[in-house]
XYZ file of C-alpha atoms in Angstrom:
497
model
C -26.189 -1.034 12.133
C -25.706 -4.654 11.403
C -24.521 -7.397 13.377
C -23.354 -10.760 13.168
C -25.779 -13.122 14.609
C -23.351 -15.226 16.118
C -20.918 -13.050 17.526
C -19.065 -15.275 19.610
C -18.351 -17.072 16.100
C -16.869 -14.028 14.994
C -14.896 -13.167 17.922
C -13.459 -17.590 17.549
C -11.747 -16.789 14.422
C -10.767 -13.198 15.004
C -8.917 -15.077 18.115
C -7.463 -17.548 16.320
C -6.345 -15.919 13.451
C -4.829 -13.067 15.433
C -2.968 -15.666 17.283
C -1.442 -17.575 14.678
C -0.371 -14.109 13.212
C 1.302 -13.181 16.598
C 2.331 -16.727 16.868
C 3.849 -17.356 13.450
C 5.382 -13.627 13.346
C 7.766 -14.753 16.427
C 8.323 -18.226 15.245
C 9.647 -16.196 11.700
C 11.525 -13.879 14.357
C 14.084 -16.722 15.819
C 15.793 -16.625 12.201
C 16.638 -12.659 12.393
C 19.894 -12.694 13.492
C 21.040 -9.359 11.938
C 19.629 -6.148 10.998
C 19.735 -7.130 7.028
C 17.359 -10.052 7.891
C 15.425 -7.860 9.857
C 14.968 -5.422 6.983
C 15.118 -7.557 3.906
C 15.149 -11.134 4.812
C 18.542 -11.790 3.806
C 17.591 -11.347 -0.209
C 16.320 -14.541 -0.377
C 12.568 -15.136 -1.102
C 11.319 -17.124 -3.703
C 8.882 -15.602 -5.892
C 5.811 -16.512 -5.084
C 6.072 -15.452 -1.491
C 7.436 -11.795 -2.869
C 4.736 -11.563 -5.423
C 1.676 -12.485 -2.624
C 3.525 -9.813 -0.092
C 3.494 -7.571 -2.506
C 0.110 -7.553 -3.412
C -1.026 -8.251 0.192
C 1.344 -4.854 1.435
C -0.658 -2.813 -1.954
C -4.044 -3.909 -1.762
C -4.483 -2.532 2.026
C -7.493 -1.450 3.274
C -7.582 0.973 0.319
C -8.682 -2.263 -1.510
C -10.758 -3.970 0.372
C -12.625 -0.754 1.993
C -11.556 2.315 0.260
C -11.719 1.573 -3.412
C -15.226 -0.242 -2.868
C -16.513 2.690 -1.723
C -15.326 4.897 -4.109
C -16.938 2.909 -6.409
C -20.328 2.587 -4.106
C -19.966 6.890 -3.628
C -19.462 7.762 -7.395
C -20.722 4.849 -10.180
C -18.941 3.415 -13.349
C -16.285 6.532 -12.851
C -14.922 5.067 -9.499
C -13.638 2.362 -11.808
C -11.289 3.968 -13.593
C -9.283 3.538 -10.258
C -9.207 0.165 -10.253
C -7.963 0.195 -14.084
C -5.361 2.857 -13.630
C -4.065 0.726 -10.526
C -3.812 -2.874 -12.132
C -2.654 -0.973 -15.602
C 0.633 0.305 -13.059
C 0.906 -3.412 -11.284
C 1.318 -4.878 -14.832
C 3.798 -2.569 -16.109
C 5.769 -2.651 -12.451
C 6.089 -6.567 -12.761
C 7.154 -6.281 -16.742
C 9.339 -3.422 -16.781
C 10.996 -2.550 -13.610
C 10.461 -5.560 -11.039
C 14.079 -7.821 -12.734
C 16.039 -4.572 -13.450
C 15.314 -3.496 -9.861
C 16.037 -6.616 -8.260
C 19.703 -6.649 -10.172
C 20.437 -3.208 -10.002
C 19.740 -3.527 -6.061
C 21.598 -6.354 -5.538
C 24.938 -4.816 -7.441
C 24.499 -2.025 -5.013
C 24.256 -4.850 -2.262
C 21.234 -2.561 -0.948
C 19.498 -3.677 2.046
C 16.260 -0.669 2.073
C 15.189 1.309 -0.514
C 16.956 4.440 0.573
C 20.154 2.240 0.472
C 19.497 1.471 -2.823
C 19.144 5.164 -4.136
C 22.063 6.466 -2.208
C 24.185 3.918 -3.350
C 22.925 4.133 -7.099
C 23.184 8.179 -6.913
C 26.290 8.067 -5.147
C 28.012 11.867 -5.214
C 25.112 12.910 -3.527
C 24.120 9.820 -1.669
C 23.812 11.082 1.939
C 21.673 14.054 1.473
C 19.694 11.570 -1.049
C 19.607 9.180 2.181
C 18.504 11.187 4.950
C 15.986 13.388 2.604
C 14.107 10.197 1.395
C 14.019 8.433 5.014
C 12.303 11.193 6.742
C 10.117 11.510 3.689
C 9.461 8.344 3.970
C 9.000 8.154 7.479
C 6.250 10.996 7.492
C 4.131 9.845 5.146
C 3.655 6.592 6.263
C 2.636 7.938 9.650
C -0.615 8.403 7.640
C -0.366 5.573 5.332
C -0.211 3.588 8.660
C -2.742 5.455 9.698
C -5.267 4.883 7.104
C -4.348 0.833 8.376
C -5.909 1.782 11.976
C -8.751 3.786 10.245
C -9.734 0.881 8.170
C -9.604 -1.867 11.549
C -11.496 0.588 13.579
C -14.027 0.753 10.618
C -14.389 -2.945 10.356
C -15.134 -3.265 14.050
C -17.195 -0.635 13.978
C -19.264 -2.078 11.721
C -19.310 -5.758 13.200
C -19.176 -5.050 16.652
C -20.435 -0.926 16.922
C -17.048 -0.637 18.809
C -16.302 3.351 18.363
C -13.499 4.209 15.860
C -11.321 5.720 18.376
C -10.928 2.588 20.578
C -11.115 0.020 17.090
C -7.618 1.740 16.445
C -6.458 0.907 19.128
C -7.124 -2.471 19.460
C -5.800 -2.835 15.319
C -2.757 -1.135 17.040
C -2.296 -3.920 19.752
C -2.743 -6.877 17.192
C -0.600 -6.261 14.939
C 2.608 -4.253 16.724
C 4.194 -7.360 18.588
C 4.933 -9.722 15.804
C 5.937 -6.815 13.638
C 8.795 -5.328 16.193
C 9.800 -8.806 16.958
C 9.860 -10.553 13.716
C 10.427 -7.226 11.530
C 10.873 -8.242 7.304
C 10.688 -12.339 7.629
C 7.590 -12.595 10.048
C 5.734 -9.995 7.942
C 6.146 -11.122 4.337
C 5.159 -14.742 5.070
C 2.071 -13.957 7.537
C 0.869 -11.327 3.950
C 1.028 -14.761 2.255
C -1.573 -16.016 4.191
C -3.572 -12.633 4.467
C -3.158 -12.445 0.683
C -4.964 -15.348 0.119
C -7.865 -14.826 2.481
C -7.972 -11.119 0.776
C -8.170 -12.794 -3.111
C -11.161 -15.020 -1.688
C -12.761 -12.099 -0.280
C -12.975 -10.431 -3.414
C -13.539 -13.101 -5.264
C -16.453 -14.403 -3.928
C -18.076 -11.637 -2.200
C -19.728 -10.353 -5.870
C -20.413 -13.504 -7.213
C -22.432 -14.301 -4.109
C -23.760 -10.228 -4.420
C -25.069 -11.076 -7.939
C -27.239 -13.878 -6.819
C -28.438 -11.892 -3.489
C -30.076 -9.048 -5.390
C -31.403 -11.347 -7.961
C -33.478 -13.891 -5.675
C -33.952 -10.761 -2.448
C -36.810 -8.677 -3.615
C -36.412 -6.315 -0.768
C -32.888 -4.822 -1.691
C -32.933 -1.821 -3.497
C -32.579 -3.082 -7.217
C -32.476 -6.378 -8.474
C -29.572 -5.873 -10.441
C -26.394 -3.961 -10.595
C -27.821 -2.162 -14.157
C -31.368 -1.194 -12.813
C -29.161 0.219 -9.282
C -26.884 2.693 -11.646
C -30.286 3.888 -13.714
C -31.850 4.650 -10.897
C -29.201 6.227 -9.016
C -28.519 10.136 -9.964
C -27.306 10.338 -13.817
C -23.296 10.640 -13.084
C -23.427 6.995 -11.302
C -23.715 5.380 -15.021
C -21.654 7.844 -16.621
C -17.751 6.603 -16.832
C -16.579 10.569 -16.665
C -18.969 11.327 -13.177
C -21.467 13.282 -15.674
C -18.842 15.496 -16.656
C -19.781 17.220 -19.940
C -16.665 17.910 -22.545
C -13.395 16.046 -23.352
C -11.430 17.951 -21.135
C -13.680 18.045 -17.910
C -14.076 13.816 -18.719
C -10.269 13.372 -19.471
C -10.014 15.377 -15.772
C -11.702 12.816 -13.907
C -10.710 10.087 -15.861
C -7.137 10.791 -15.645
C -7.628 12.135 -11.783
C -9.371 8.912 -11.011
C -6.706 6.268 -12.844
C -3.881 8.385 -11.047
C -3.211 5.648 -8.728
C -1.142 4.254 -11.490
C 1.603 6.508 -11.149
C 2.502 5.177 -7.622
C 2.711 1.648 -9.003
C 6.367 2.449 -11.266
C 8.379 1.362 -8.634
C 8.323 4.551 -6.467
C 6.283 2.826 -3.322
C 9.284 1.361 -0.727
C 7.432 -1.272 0.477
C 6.487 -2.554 -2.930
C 10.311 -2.199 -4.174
C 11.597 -3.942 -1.113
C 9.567 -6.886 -2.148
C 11.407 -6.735 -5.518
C 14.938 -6.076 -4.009
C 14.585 -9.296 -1.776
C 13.226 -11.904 -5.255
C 15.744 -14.865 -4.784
C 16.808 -14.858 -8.479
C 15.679 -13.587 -12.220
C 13.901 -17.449 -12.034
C 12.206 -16.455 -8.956
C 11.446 -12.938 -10.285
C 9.082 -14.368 -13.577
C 7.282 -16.602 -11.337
C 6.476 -13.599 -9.005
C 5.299 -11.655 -11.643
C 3.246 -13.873 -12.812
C 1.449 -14.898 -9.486
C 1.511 -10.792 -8.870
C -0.687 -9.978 -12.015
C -2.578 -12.530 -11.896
C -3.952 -11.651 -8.402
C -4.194 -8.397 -9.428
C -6.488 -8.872 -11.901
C -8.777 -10.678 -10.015
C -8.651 -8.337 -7.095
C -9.206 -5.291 -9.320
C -12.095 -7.204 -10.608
C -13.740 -7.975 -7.571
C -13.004 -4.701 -5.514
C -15.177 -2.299 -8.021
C -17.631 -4.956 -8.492
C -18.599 -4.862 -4.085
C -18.973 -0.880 -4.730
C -21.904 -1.807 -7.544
C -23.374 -4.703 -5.689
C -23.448 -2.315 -2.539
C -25.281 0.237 -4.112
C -28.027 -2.568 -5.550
C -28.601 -3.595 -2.044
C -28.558 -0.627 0.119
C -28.775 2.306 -2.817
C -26.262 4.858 -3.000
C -27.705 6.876 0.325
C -27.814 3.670 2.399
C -24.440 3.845 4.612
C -23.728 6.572 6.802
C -19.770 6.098 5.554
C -19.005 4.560 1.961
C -16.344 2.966 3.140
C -18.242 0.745 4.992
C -19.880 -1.205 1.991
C -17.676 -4.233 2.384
C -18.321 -5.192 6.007
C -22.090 -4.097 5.939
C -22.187 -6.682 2.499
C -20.259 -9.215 4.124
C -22.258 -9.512 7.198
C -25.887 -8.997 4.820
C -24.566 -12.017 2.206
C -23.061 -15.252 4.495
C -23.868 -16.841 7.050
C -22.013 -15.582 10.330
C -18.877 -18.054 10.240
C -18.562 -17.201 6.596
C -18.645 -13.482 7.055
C -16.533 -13.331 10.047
C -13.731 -15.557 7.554
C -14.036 -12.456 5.200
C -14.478 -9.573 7.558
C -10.861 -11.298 8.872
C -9.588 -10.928 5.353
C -10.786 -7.197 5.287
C -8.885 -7.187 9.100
C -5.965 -8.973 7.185
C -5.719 -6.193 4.586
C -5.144 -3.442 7.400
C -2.734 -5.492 8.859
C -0.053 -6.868 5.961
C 0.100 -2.781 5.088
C 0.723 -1.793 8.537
C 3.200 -4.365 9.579
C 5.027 -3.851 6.029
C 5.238 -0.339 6.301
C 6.077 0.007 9.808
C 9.113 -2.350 9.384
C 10.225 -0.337 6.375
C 9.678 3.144 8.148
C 11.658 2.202 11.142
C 14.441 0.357 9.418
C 15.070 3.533 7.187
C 14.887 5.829 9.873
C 17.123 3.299 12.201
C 19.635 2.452 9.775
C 19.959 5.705 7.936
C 19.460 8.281 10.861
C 19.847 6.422 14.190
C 22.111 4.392 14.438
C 24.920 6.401 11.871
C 24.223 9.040 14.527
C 25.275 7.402 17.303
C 28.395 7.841 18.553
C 31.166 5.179 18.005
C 28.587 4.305 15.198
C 30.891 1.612 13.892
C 31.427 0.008 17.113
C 27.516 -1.071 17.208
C 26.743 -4.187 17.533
C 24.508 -6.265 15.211
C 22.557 -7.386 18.377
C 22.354 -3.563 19.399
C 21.353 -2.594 15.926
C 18.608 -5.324 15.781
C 17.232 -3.891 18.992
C 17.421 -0.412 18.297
C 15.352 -1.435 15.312
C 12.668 -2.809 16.829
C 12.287 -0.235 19.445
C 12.320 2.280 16.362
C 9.536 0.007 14.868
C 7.577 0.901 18.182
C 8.114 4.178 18.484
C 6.967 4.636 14.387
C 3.841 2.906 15.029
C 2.904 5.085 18.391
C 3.357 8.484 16.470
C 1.091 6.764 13.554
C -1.375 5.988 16.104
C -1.448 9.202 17.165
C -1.855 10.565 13.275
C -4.876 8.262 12.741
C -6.098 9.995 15.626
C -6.318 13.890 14.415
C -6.084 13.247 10.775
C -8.943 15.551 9.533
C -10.550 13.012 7.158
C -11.112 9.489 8.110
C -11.542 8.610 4.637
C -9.377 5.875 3.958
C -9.264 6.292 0.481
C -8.329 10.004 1.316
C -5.129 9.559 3.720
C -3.528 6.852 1.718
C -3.897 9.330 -1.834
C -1.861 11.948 0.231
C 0.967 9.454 1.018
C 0.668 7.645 -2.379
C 1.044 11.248 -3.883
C 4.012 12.445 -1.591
C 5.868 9.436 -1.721
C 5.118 6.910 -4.678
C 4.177 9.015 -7.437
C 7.653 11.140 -6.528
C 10.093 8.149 -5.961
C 8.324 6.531 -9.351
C 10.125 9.131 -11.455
C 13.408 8.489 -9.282
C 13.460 4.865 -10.407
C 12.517 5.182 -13.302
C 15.448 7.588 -14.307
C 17.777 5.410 -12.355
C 16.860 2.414 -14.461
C 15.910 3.395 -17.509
C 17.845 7.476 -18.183
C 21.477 7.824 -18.686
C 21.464 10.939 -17.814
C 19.599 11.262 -14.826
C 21.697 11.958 -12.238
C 22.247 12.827 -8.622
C 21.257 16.039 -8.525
C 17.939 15.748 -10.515
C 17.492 12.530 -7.897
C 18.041 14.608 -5.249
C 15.932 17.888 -7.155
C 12.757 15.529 -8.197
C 12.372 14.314 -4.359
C 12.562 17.425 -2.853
C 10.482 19.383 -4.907
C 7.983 16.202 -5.622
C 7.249 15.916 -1.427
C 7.088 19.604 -0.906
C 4.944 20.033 -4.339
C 2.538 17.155 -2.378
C 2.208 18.937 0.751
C 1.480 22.211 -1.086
C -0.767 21.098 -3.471
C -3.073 19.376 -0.899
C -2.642 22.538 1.980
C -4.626 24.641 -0.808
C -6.950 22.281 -1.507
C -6.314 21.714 -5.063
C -6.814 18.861 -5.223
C -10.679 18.904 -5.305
C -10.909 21.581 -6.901
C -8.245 21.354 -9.690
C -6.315 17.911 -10.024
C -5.236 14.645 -8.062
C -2.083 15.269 -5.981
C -0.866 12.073 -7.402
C -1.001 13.415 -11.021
C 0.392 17.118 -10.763
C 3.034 15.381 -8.422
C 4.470 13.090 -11.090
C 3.899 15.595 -14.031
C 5.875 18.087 -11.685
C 8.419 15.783 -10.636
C 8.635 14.638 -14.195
C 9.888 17.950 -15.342
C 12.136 18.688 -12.622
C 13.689 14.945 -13.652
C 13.920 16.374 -17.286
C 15.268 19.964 -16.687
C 17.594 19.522 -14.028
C 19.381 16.539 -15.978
C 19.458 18.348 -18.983
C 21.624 20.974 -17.731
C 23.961 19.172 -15.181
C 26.550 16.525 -15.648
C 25.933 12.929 -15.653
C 27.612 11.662 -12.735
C 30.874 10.022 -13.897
C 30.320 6.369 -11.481
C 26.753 6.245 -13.732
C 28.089 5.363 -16.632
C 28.664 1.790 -16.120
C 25.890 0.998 -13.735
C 23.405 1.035 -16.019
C 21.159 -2.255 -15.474
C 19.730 -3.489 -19.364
């Protein structure tokens, strides 16, 4: 185990940094005056904040910790995740971030489950209530996986055991969220966006010039690390022999880009609440941008980890980034990026805990209630941020007895379940004039169910990603069920484009 020299340096900007987080998330909170600003920050960012919360809320702890050590555990193949993913951000900003954002806004849509019921209207309340529980139980692991990744961070800085490191990720970042809810959280990812991109960024350039001028790592450079790894670590198919065993992992590995096509909530709320088409162009283009250098520098810590400590080094993979971070800077420098790993944990959480209990608040709560109507906004806003509470304890409690602590594990399962099945949903409400209710309705039932099977009997080590089957499977259903029902009469002239 590693430590930071200087702890007490560490533990000064942890401090600080958690406080202005805390501090800035209530300061954002005095503006919500209704649940609408609560949930989507009263449709009015401008792009560049959108397009940095966006990427902050994606590139969790997945990015930072996950994907670098699926890279460090497998070679050149782990890449093709990092390929697939950015290859999904690019078309998601091109093709369905502006159509999105107007089709949403005719629908006056305040959550993503808002929008679908309102754009799939006959069926629109079983659409509603399906999707917000499916939503909600997912991200009780994708939340999760958040806690997993804070707990392995301290871990590795401070040998704090997991079980208490989730905790404490838990008390940082629940206030400001349940206070503050949609405003407090996309402007804090800003920041934690930024301290993510220099992470990346400069963590393998530095990593290139450590193994050159240390003699005592493992190999002096990333090429002579792969060579003398085992064979599959410089093969790009994991030293799978044939086309279709290579096209397997290759397409199993890239699958992450299915989740990207505008079927992840929290990514879609970011493109429901873009100011204006102006708005929209300058938040795609900050959005791939950042992408590319993140997916650059995230695959690139995996190789540079496996030069310095060899690819039987770390007791967890998912470790590489901290254990890099603390072997490459000096202490105040590593605990700046260690807080950016910290940051990545936290922009997920606090996104998709605002999202989770808004949908499950506003679309089963409250509408529940009795003299519904009669609720006031001040009510509503509270029973929110309780909800927000009481969404984040039960995810606590999943980190807990998930059965892998693989970060990279958990958040495939909830990609799966819930991106890769809502991508074909908005996709067909964008882009199909045919697709309607009750193929929405059809392609998210059968897509989470299909996810929960699918992983249950282990198939998806053995056979195929989750994420892939899910969105060939969901695709079908789409294609079938729309093929021999109706369109629905009010989706004829609400096509967007």
């Amino acid at each position: 185990m590693q430590y930071v020299n200087a702890g007490s340096q560490f533990v000064v900007i942890m401090v600080l940094y958690v406080a202005f987080l805390i501090g800035f998330g209530f300061w954002q909170g005095r503006k919500v005056k209704n649940s609408e600003d609560y949930a989507i920050a009263g449709r009015s960012l401008p792009g560049w904040v959108a397009a940095l919360s966006e990427r902050a809320t994606a590139e969790s702890s997945w990015c930072l910790l996950g994907l670098p050590g699926v890279v460090y555990a497998a070679g050149l193949s782990g890449t093709w995740t990092a390929i697939g993913s950015f290859l999904g951000v690019v078309l998601s900003w091109l093709l369905i971030a502006r159509p999105l954002r107007k089709d949403a806004e005719r629908c006056r849509a305040v959550t993503f489950t808002d929008y679908l019921s309102k754009r799939f209207g006959p069926m629109g309340t079983w659409i509603k209530v399906f999707s917000s529980c499916a939503i909600v139980f997912f991200f009780f692991f994708y939340v999760g996986a958040q806690l997993i990744g804070g707990a392995k961070t301290f871990y590795t800085v401070f040998d704090i055991p997991l079980n208490l490191g989730m905790l404490l990720t838990f008390a940082i970042v629940i206030p400001y969220t349940m206070y503050g809810g949609f405003g407090s959280v996309v402007y804090t990812d800003c920041v934690q966006a930024l301290v993510m991109l220099g992470a990346l960024f400069l963590a393998p350039v530095f990593g290139v010039w450590y193994i050159h001028t240390h003699p005592e790592v493992w190999a002096s450079s990333i090429t002579e690390a792969l060579a003398r790894s085992a064979p599959s670590y410089s093969s790009w198919t994991g030293g799978a022999v044939g086309f279709f065993a290579g096209a397997t992992v290759v397409i199993g590995e890239g699958s992450w880009f299915f989740g990207f096509l505008g079927g992840l909530p929290q990514l879609a709320t970011r493109f429901m609440a873009i100011r204006d088409d102006r708005e929209a162009c300058m938040a795609r283009n900050v959005g791939i941008l950042w992408s590319a250098c993140a997916y650059i520098g995230a695959p690139l810590i995996g190789l540079v980890g496996i030069a310095v400590f060899g690819p039987a080094g770390l007791s967890d993979q998912e470790m590489v980034t901290p254990s890099l971070m603390l072997r490459l800077f000096h202490p105040m420098l590593a605990s700046l990026f260690l807080t950016g790993a910290i940051a990545a944990m936290l922009s997920t959480a606090d996104s998709l805990l605002v999202l989770a209990s808004t949908e499950l608040a506003d679309n089963v709560i409250i509408p529940r209630l009795q003299r519904a109507r009669d609720v006031s906004q001040e009510r509503m806003l509270r029973i929110s941020r309780l909800t927000t509470g009481a969404v984040a304890c039960v995810a606590l409690l999943a980190a807990y007895v998930v059965p892998s602590k693989l970060i990279n594990t958990v958040v495939g399962y909830a990609w799966a379940g819930i991106g890769c099945t809502f991508s074909v949903v908005v996709l067909g409400a964008i882009f199909s004039k045919r697709f309607n209710s009750k193929a929405a309705f059809a392609t998210m039932v059968v897509g989470v169910f299909f996810t929960i099977y699918w992983n249950l009997m282990g198939y998806e080590s053995t056979i195929m990603t989750a994420r892939t089957m899910t969105f060939v499977v969901c695709c079908v259903v789409a294609f079938v069920v729309s093929l021999l029902t109706e369109p629905d009469p009010v989706l004829e002239a609400t096509k967007v484009g």
